[in-house]
Coordinates of C-alpha atoms in Angstrom, one line a residue:
Chain A
M5 CA -107.0 -22.0 43.7
S6 CA -104.5 -24.6 44.8
L7 CA -102.5 -23.9 41.8
A8 CA -102.3 -20.2 42.7
E9 CA -101.2 -21.1 46.2
T10 CA -98.4 -23.3 45.1
T11 CA -97.1 -21.1 42.3
S12 CA -97.4 -17.7 43.9
P13 CA -94.5 -17.9 46.4
N14 CA -92.3 -19.4 43.7
W15 CA -93.3 -16.6 41.4
K16 CA -92.6 -14.0 44.0
A17 CA -89.2 -15.4 44.6
R18 CA -88.4 -15.5 40.9
F19 CA -89.6 -11.9 40.5
K20 CA -87.5 -10.8 43.5
R21 CA -84.4 -12.5 42.1
W22 CA -85.1 -11.0 38.6
F23 CA -85.6 -7.5 40.2
H24 CA -82.4 -7.8 42.2
S25 CA -80.4 -8.9 39.2
W26 CA -81.0 -5.5 37.7
A27 CA -78.6 -4.1 40.3
S28 CA -75.7 -6.0 38.7
P29 CA -74.0 -4.4 35.7
K30 CA -72.4 -7.8 34.9
W31 CA -75.8 -9.5 34.6
F32 CA -77.1 -6.6 32.5
Y33 CA -74.1 -6.6 30.2
E34 CA -74.3 -10.3 29.5
K35 CA -78.1 -10.5 29.2
S36 CA -78.5 -7.3 27.1
E37 CA -76.2 -8.8 24.4
R38 CA -78.9 -11.3 23.7
W39 CA -81.7 -8.8 23.9
L40 CA -80.3 -6.3 21.4
P41 CA -81.4 -8.2 18.2
W42 CA -84.9 -8.7 19.8
L43 CA -85.1 -4.9 20.0
S44 CA -83.3 -3.7 16.9
I45 CA -85.0 -6.0 14.3
P46 CA -88.6 -5.5 15.4
A47 CA -88.0 -1.8 15.9
M48 CA -86.7 -1.4 12.3
L49 CA -89.5 -3.6 10.9
L50 CA -92.2 -1.7 12.7
I51 CA -90.9 1.7 11.9
L52 CA -90.4 0.8 8.3
T53 CA -93.9 -0.8 7.9
G54 CA -95.6 2.0 9.8
V55 CA -93.9 4.8 7.9
V56 CA -94.2 3.3 4.4
W57 CA -97.9 2.4 5.1
G58 CA -98.6 5.8 6.5
L59 CA -96.7 7.8 3.9
V60 CA -97.8 5.8 0.8
F61 CA -100.9 3.7 1.4
A62 CA -102.9 5.4 4.1
P63 CA -105.9 7.4 2.8
E64 CA -105.6 11.2 2.4
D65 CA -107.0 13.4 5.1
Y66 CA -110.3 15.0 4.0
Q67 CA -109.2 18.4 5.3
Q68 CA -105.4 18.5 5.2
G69 CA -104.7 16.4 2.2
N70 CA -101.3 14.8 2.1
S71 CA -99.6 17.2 4.5
F72 CA -101.2 15.4 7.5
R73 CA -98.8 12.5 6.7
I74 CA -96.0 14.0 8.8
F75 CA -98.1 13.0 11.7
Y76 CA -96.7 9.4 11.3
L77 CA -93.4 10.8 12.6
H78 CA -94.6 13.8 14.6
V79 CA -97.1 12.2 16.9
P80 CA -94.9 9.2 17.8
A81 CA -91.9 11.5 18.5
A82 CA -93.9 13.8 20.7
F83 CA -95.4 10.8 22.5
L84 CA -92.0 9.2 23.1
S85 CA -90.2 12.4 24.3
Q86 CA -92.9 12.7 27.1
S87 CA -92.7 9.0 28.0
I88 CA -89.0 9.1 28.1
F89 CA -89.1 12.0 30.5
M90 CA -91.4 10.0 32.8
M91 CA -89.1 7.0 32.6
M92 CA -86.1 9.2 33.3
A93 CA -87.8 10.6 36.5
I94 CA -88.9 7.1 37.6
V95 CA -85.5 5.4 37.2
G96 CA -84.0 8.5 38.8
G97 CA -86.3 8.0 41.7
I98 CA -85.3 4.3 41.9
N99 CA -81.7 5.4 42.0
L100 CA -82.4 7.9 44.7
I101 CA -84.1 5.3 46.9
W102 CA -82.1 2.1 46.3
R103 CA -78.9 3.5 44.8
I104 CA -79.0 1.1 41.9
K105 CA -76.1 1.7 39.5
L106 CA -78.0 0.6 36.4
A107 CA -80.9 2.9 37.2
D108 CA -78.5 5.8 37.4
M109 CA -77.0 4.8 34.0
A110 CA -80.5 4.5 32.5
A111 CA -81.6 7.9 33.8
K112 CA -78.4 9.5 32.4
H113 CA -78.9 8.1 28.9
C114 CA -82.7 8.8 28.8
A115 CA -81.9 12.5 28.7
P116 CA -80.1 12.8 25.3
I117 CA -82.4 10.3 23.6
G118 CA -85.5 12.1 24.9
A119 CA -84.1 15.4 23.9
S120 CA -83.6 14.1 20.4
F121 CA -87.2 12.9 20.1
A122 CA -88.3 16.3 21.4
V123 CA -86.2 18.0 18.6
L124 CA -87.7 15.6 16.1
A125 CA -91.3 16.4 17.3
L126 CA -90.6 20.1 17.1
A127 CA -88.9 19.9 13.7
T128 CA -91.7 17.8 12.1
G129 CA -94.2 20.1 13.7
A130 CA -92.6 23.1 12.1
I131 CA -92.5 21.3 8.7
W132 CA -96.2 20.6 9.1
G133 CA -97.0 24.1 10.4
K134 CA -95.6 25.9 7.3
P135 CA -98.2 24.6 4.8
T136 CA -101.0 24.3 7.3
W137 CA -100.7 27.5 9.4
G138 CA -98.4 29.4 7.1
A139 CA -95.6 29.7 9.6
W140 CA -92.7 27.6 10.8
W141 CA -93.3 28.5 14.3
V142 CA -96.3 29.9 16.2
W143 CA -96.5 30.5 20.0
D144 CA -99.1 28.0 20.4
A145 CA -99.6 26.2 23.8
R146 CA -98.7 22.8 22.6
L147 CA -95.6 23.9 20.7
T148 CA -94.4 26.0 23.5
A149 CA -95.0 23.2 26.0
M150 CA -92.9 20.9 23.8
L151 CA -90.2 23.5 23.7
I152 CA -90.3 23.7 27.5
L153 CA -89.9 19.9 27.6
L154 CA -86.8 20.3 25.5
F155 CA -85.5 23.0 27.8
L156 CA -86.1 20.6 30.8
Y157 CA -84.1 17.9 29.0
L158 CA -81.3 20.4 28.3
G159 CA -81.3 21.5 31.9
V160 CA -80.9 17.9 33.1
I161 CA -78.1 17.3 30.6
A162 CA -76.4 20.6 31.6
L163 CA -76.7 19.8 35.3
Y164 CA -75.3 16.3 34.8
S165 CA -72.3 17.6 32.9
A166 CA -71.6 20.4 35.4
I167 CA -71.1 18.0 38.3
D168 CA -67.8 16.2 38.4
N169 CA -68.7 13.5 40.9
R170 CA -70.7 10.9 39.0
E171 CA -72.8 9.8 42.0
T172 CA -73.8 13.3 43.0
A173 CA -74.5 14.1 39.3
G174 CA -76.9 11.2 39.1
R175 CA -78.7 11.9 42.3
S176 CA -79.0 15.7 41.6
T177 CA -80.4 15.1 38.1
A178 CA -82.8 12.6 39.5
V179 CA -84.2 15.3 41.8
L180 CA -84.4 17.7 39.0
S181 CA -86.2 15.3 36.7
L182 CA -88.7 14.4 39.4
V183 CA -89.4 18.1 39.9
G184 CA -89.7 18.6 36.1
L185 CA -92.2 15.7 36.1
V186 CA -94.7 18.1 37.6
N187 CA -94.6 20.0 34.3
I188 CA -95.7 17.0 32.2
P189 CA -99.4 17.2 33.2
I190 CA -99.3 21.0 32.5
I191 CA -98.0 20.2 29.0
K192 CA -100.6 17.6 28.6
Y193 CA -103.5 19.9 29.5
S194 CA -102.1 23.0 28.0
V195 CA -104.2 22.4 24.9
E196 CA -107.3 22.5 27.0
W197 CA -106.3 25.4 29.3
W198 CA -104.8 27.8 26.9
N199 CA -106.5 29.2 23.8
T200 CA -104.6 27.6 21.0
L201 CA -104.3 26.7 17.4
H202 CA -103.0 23.2 17.9
Q203 CA -105.6 20.4 17.6
P204 CA -106.3 18.4 20.7
A205 CA -104.7 15.1 21.2
T206 CA -105.2 12.8 18.2
F207 CA -105.0 9.6 20.3
K208 CA -106.5 8.8 23.6
L209 CA -106.0 5.4 25.2
T210 CA -109.6 5.4 26.5
E211 CA -111.4 6.3 23.4
K212 CA -111.9 4.9 19.9
P213 CA -109.8 7.0 17.5
A214 CA -111.9 9.3 15.3
M215 CA -110.3 8.2 12.1
P216 CA -110.4 5.0 10.0
F217 CA -108.3 2.0 10.9
E218 CA -106.0 2.4 7.9
M219 CA -105.1 5.8 9.2
W220 CA -104.4 5.2 12.9
F221 CA -103.0 1.7 12.7
P222 CA -99.7 2.7 10.9
A223 CA -99.2 5.4 13.5
L224 CA -99.6 2.8 16.2
L225 CA -96.9 0.7 14.5
V226 CA -94.5 3.6 14.5
V227 CA -95.2 4.3 18.1
L228 CA -94.4 0.7 19.1
G229 CA -91.4 0.8 16.8
F230 CA -90.1 4.0 18.4
Y231 CA -90.5 2.5 21.8
L232 CA -88.4 -0.5 20.8
F233 CA -85.9 1.8 19.1
F234 CA -85.6 3.8 22.3
G235 CA -85.0 0.6 24.2
W236 CA -82.4 -0.5 21.7
M237 CA -80.5 2.9 21.9
L238 CA -80.8 3.0 25.7
F239 CA -79.3 -0.5 26.0
K240 CA -76.5 0.3 23.6
R241 CA -75.6 3.4 25.5
M242 CA -75.9 1.7 28.9
R243 CA -73.6 -1.1 27.7
A244 CA -71.0 1.5 26.6
E245 CA -71.4 3.1 30.1
V246 CA -70.9 -0.3 31.8
V247 CA -67.7 -0.7 29.8
E248 CA -66.6 2.8 30.8
R249 CA -67.3 2.3 34.5
E250 CA -66.3 -1.3 35.0
F251 CA -63.3 -1.5 32.7
K252 CA -61.2 -2.6 35.6
A253 CA -63.5 -5.6 36.4
K254 CA -62.0 -9.0 35.6
W255 CA -65.2 -10.4 34.0
L256 CA -65.4 -7.5 31.6
Q257 CA -61.8 -7.7 30.5
E258 CA -62.2 -11.4 29.8
K259 CA -65.4 -10.7 27.9
L260 CA -63.8 -8.0 25.8
K261 CA -60.8 -10.1 25.0
S262 CA -62.9 -13.0 23.7
Chain B
M3 CA -89.9 22.7 70.3
A4 CA -86.2 22.9 69.6
A5 CA -87.0 22.8 66.0
D6 CA -89.5 25.7 66.2
L7 CA -86.9 27.8 68.0
G8 CA -84.3 26.9 65.4
F9 CA -86.6 27.8 62.6
S10 CA -87.5 31.3 63.9
A11 CA -83.9 31.9 64.9
L12 CA -82.7 31.1 61.4
L13 CA -85.4 33.3 59.8
K14 CA -84.4 36.2 62.1
R15 CA -80.7 35.7 61.4
D16 CA -81.2 35.7 57.7
L17 CA -83.4 38.7 57.7
K18 CA -81.0 40.6 59.9
L19 CA -78.1 39.7 57.6
A20 CA -80.1 40.8 54.5
F21 CA -81.0 44.2 56.0
R22 CA -77.5 44.8 57.3
Q23 CA -76.2 44.3 53.8
K24 CA -78.7 46.5 52.1
S25 CA -77.6 45.5 48.6
D26 CA -79.5 42.2 48.9
V27 CA -82.7 44.2 49.1
I28 CA -81.9 47.1 46.8
N29 CA -80.1 45.3 43.9
P30 CA -83.0 43.2 42.7
L31 CA -85.3 46.2 43.0
M32 CA -82.9 48.3 40.9
F33 CA -82.6 45.5 38.4
F34 CA -86.4 45.3 38.2
V35 CA -86.8 49.0 37.5
M36 CA -83.9 49.1 35.0
V37 CA -85.2 46.1 33.0
I38 CA -88.6 47.7 32.8
T39 CA -87.0 50.9 31.6
L40 CA -85.5 49.0 28.7
F41 CA -88.9 48.1 27.2
P42 CA -90.2 51.6 26.3
L43 CA -86.8 52.4 24.9
G44 CA -86.4 49.2 23.1
I45 CA -89.9 48.6 21.7
S46 CA -91.9 51.9 21.6
P47 CA -92.7 54.8 23.9
D48 CA -96.3 54.8 22.6
P49 CA -98.6 54.5 25.6
D50 CA -101.1 52.3 23.8
E51 CA -98.5 49.8 22.7
L52 CA -97.0 49.8 26.2
A53 CA -100.4 49.1 27.8
V54 CA -100.6 46.0 25.7
I55 CA -97.3 44.5 26.8
A56 CA -97.3 45.9 30.3
P57 CA -98.6 42.8 32.1
G58 CA -96.0 40.6 30.5
V59 CA -93.2 43.1 30.9
V60 CA -93.8 43.5 34.7
W61 CA -94.0 39.8 35.1
V62 CA -90.9 38.9 33.1
A63 CA -88.9 41.6 34.9
A64 CA -90.1 40.4 38.3
L65 CA -89.2 36.9 37.4
L66 CA -85.7 37.8 36.3
A67 CA -85.2 40.1 39.3
S68 CA -86.3 37.3 41.7
M69 CA -83.9 34.9 40.0
L70 CA -81.0 37.4 40.4
S71 CA -80.7 36.7 44.1
M72 CA -81.7 33.1 44.0
E73 CA -78.2 31.9 43.4
N74 CA -77.2 33.4 46.8
M75 CA -79.9 31.6 48.7
F76 CA -77.5 29.0 50.1
R77 CA -74.2 30.2 48.7
S78 CA -72.7 32.2 51.6
D79 CA -73.8 29.6 54.2
F80 CA -72.2 27.0 52.0
D81 CA -69.0 28.9 51.6
D82 CA -68.4 29.5 55.3
G83 CA -69.6 26.0 56.4
S84 CA -72.6 27.1 58.3
L85 CA -74.9 25.2 55.9
E86 CA -73.3 22.0 56.9
R87 CA -73.8 22.7 60.5
M88 CA -77.4 23.5 59.9
L89 CA -78.0 20.3 58.1
V90 CA -76.5 18.2 61.0
S91 CA -78.5 20.2 63.6
P92 CA -81.8 18.9 65.0
L93 CA -83.7 21.3 62.7
P94 CA -85.2 19.2 59.9
G95 CA -83.9 20.0 56.4
F96 CA -87.2 21.1 55.0
L97 CA -87.5 23.8 57.7
I98 CA -84.1 25.1 56.8
A99 CA -85.2 25.3 53.2
L100 CA -88.5 26.9 54.1
A101 CA -86.8 29.5 56.2
K102 CA -84.5 30.4 53.3
V103 CA -87.4 30.6 51.0
I104 CA -89.5 32.8 53.2
N105 CA -86.4 35.0 53.6
H106 CA -85.9 35.2 49.9
F107 CA -89.5 36.2 49.3
L108 CA -89.5 38.8 52.0
V109 CA -86.2 40.3 50.9
T110 CA -86.6 40.1 47.1
G111 CA -90.2 39.3 46.2
L112 CA -92.2 41.6 48.5
P113 CA -90.4 44.8 47.6
L114 CA -91.1 44.0 43.9
V115 CA -94.8 43.6 44.7
I116 CA -94.8 46.9 46.5
V117 CA -93.1 49.0 43.7
S118 CA -94.9 47.2 40.9
P119 CA -97.9 49.7 40.7
V120 CA -95.4 52.5 40.1
L121 CA -93.9 50.7 37.2
A122 CA -97.2 49.5 35.9
Y123 CA -98.3 53.2 35.9
M124 CA -95.2 54.1 33.9
L125 CA -96.1 51.4 31.4
N126 CA -99.6 52.7 31.1
L127 CA -101.3 49.6 32.5
P128 CA -105.0 50.3 33.0
S129 CA -105.5 51.2 36.6
K130 CA -108.3 48.6 37.1
A131 CA -105.6 45.9 36.6
Y132 CA -103.4 47.0 39.5
V133 CA -104.9 45.0 42.2
V134 CA -105.0 41.8 40.2
M135 CA -101.4 42.3 39.1
M136 CA -100.3 42.7 42.7
V137 CA -102.3 39.6 43.7
T138 CA -100.7 37.5 40.9
L139 CA -97.3 38.7 42.0
L140 CA -98.1 37.9 45.7
L141 CA -99.1 34.4 44.7
G142 CA -96.5 33.8 42.0
L143 CA -93.3 35.2 43.5
P144 CA -93.3 32.9 46.5
T145 CA -93.8 30.0 44.2
L146 CA -90.8 31.1 42.2
S147 CA -88.8 31.3 45.4
L148 CA -89.9 27.8 46.4
V149 CA -89.0 26.2 43.0
G150 CA -85.9 28.3 42.7
A151 CA -84.7 27.1 46.0
I152 CA -84.5 23.5 44.6
G153 CA -82.4 24.7 41.7
S154 CA -80.2 26.8 44.1
A155 CA -79.7 23.8 46.3
L156 CA -78.7 21.6 43.4
T157 CA -76.1 24.0 42.1
V158 CA -74.8 25.3 45.4
G159 CA -71.6 23.3 45.3
L160 CA -70.7 24.1 41.7
K161 CA -68.4 26.8 40.5
R162 CA -70.5 27.5 37.4
G163 CA -73.7 27.4 39.4
A164 CA -74.6 31.0 38.6
L165 CA -74.9 30.3 35.0
L166 CA -76.5 26.9 35.3
L167 CA -79.3 27.9 37.7
P168 CA -81.4 29.9 35.2
L169 CA -81.2 27.0 32.8
L170 CA -82.7 24.7 35.4
V171 CA -85.4 26.8 36.8
I172 CA -86.7 28.9 33.9
P173 CA -88.7 26.0 32.4
L174 CA -90.3 25.4 35.8
F175 CA -91.2 29.0 36.1
I176 CA -93.1 29.2 32.8
P177 CA -96.5 27.9 34.2
V178 CA -96.5 30.7 36.8
L179 CA -95.7 33.3 34.2
I180 CA -98.5 32.1 31.9
F181 CA -101.2 32.2 34.5
G182 CA -99.8 35.4 36.1
T183 CA -99.8 37.4 32.9
G184 CA -103.0 35.7 31.8
A185 CA -104.9 37.0 34.9
V186 CA -103.7 40.6 34.4
Q187 CA -104.6 40.5 30.7
G188 CA -107.9 39.0 31.5
V189 CA -108.9 41.8 33.8
I190 CA -107.9 44.4 31.2
V191 CA -110.5 42.9 28.8
D192 CA -113.0 42.5 31.5
Q193 CA -113.0 38.7 31.7
P194 CA -113.3 36.7 34.9
V195 CA -109.9 35.9 36.3
S196 CA -110.7 33.8 39.3
G197 CA -109.7 30.7 37.4
Q198 CA -106.2 31.9 36.8
L199 CA -105.9 33.2 40.3
S200 CA -107.0 29.8 41.6
I201 CA -104.4 28.0 39.6
L202 CA -101.7 30.4 40.8
A203 CA -102.9 29.7 44.4
A204 CA -102.9 26.0 43.7
L205 CA -99.4 26.1 42.3
L206 CA -98.3 28.0 45.4
L207 CA -99.8 25.5 47.8
F208 CA -98.5 22.5 45.9
S209 CA -95.0 23.9 45.8
L210 CA -95.2 24.9 49.4
A211 CA -96.1 21.3 50.3
S212 CA -93.5 19.7 48.2
A213 CA -90.6 22.0 47.3
P214 CA -89.0 22.3 50.8
F215 CA -88.6 18.5 50.9
A216 CA -87.1 18.3 47.4
C217 CA -84.9 21.3 48.4
A218 CA -83.7 19.6 51.6
A219 CA -82.9 16.4 49.6
S220 CA -81.0 18.4 47.0
L221 CA -79.0 20.2 49.7
K222 CA -78.0 16.8 51.2
I223 CA -76.9 15.5 47.8
S224 CA -74.9 18.7 47.1
M225 CA -73.2 18.4 50.4
G226 CA -72.3 14.8 49.6
N227 CA -74.2 13.0 52.3
G228 CA -77.5 12.4 50.6

């Protein structure tokens, strides 16, 4: 009890300072240099372990044989593209409220990465669909919803590139991604609402997966690896953006010279 | 009190403007009729085949026609500077947006609902589906106007806005289209459709409660003082 009382104000102050430091591109640029290896190496290790485990060692599916193995890329990619959309909307909202430059940069660079994951999910889905359903593409609810998510991403990218003023662009796309966020639950429940071929969600956070450990665990590794990979790519892009925006700043010029 | 007066004055002004310049009312309607004419010519004049695609064709054509005039929702007021005056007036931004949306629905959406049975007849839609089709359009088209207003507000200051707007709003229109056509198809095969109609109503109420605020925020951002 007494411990909590003495530490909590200190902890609060530290959190506050940490939160405020996110507003400074300089702080981010210096810190993220040290973070990058902590993202890139675990990301590569996790993805490699998960994919090799999933593709080579995991047991065959009793129904779909080996073709189910694409799921080790497909499910994580679909998962990520939805998460990234949510993150884009949240950081966009943060930018709308507090006008934090870094939040604006993060939102801007979420869009192309998220769109790439959506493309990956659609492409792996098509590759899986050909042997399983006999067609590269069917107008099934989940697939269509994923395509709509890709359209939403492309709309955000198009709007950003159509507006010359950087600040207006960031704030406008933030509104658009917050509005687009409404579609995410519709995508999520489309499988239940719409008669459809696609199987319901393979993973639920609240339930024990209906498959053996050796089958779902590699997928979990790939999901974690993809998250770290996303963080790595996002930070690299944001660092490039900091250089582009702050190239006149003295600290950056000194840093780049050294 | 001043806000109430401003709201109805704005609504009256916009309606008067629209009905003075009749093309605002007639053009989307002509577009609607023409797009629907393309389908029997492009796919098949066979009445049975047309009956199958009729719900979707009417809905897609209505969606496109409603989008045709969306770009102009704020454009002329933006060009002559009156939008800026409205935004600095005591009238709250969301009421300005709401007035524009109501106006857009009355001028573009409602005429489409009224002529839709004629076109549904030409497409050989079973007559038992007419009422449900009109109800889905009555619930769905205002939702489209509400969501489209956000896109229109975001692109109002842009030169290439006309091309960009459909890219932004079509993905957001898709749920309305799915449940709109779903209800009409359901009634054709004698299934209960109250579920789809309830979802359409829910989408309308939700966008009515939130879209005007998002639209007002977008307008302020587009005007450069958000």
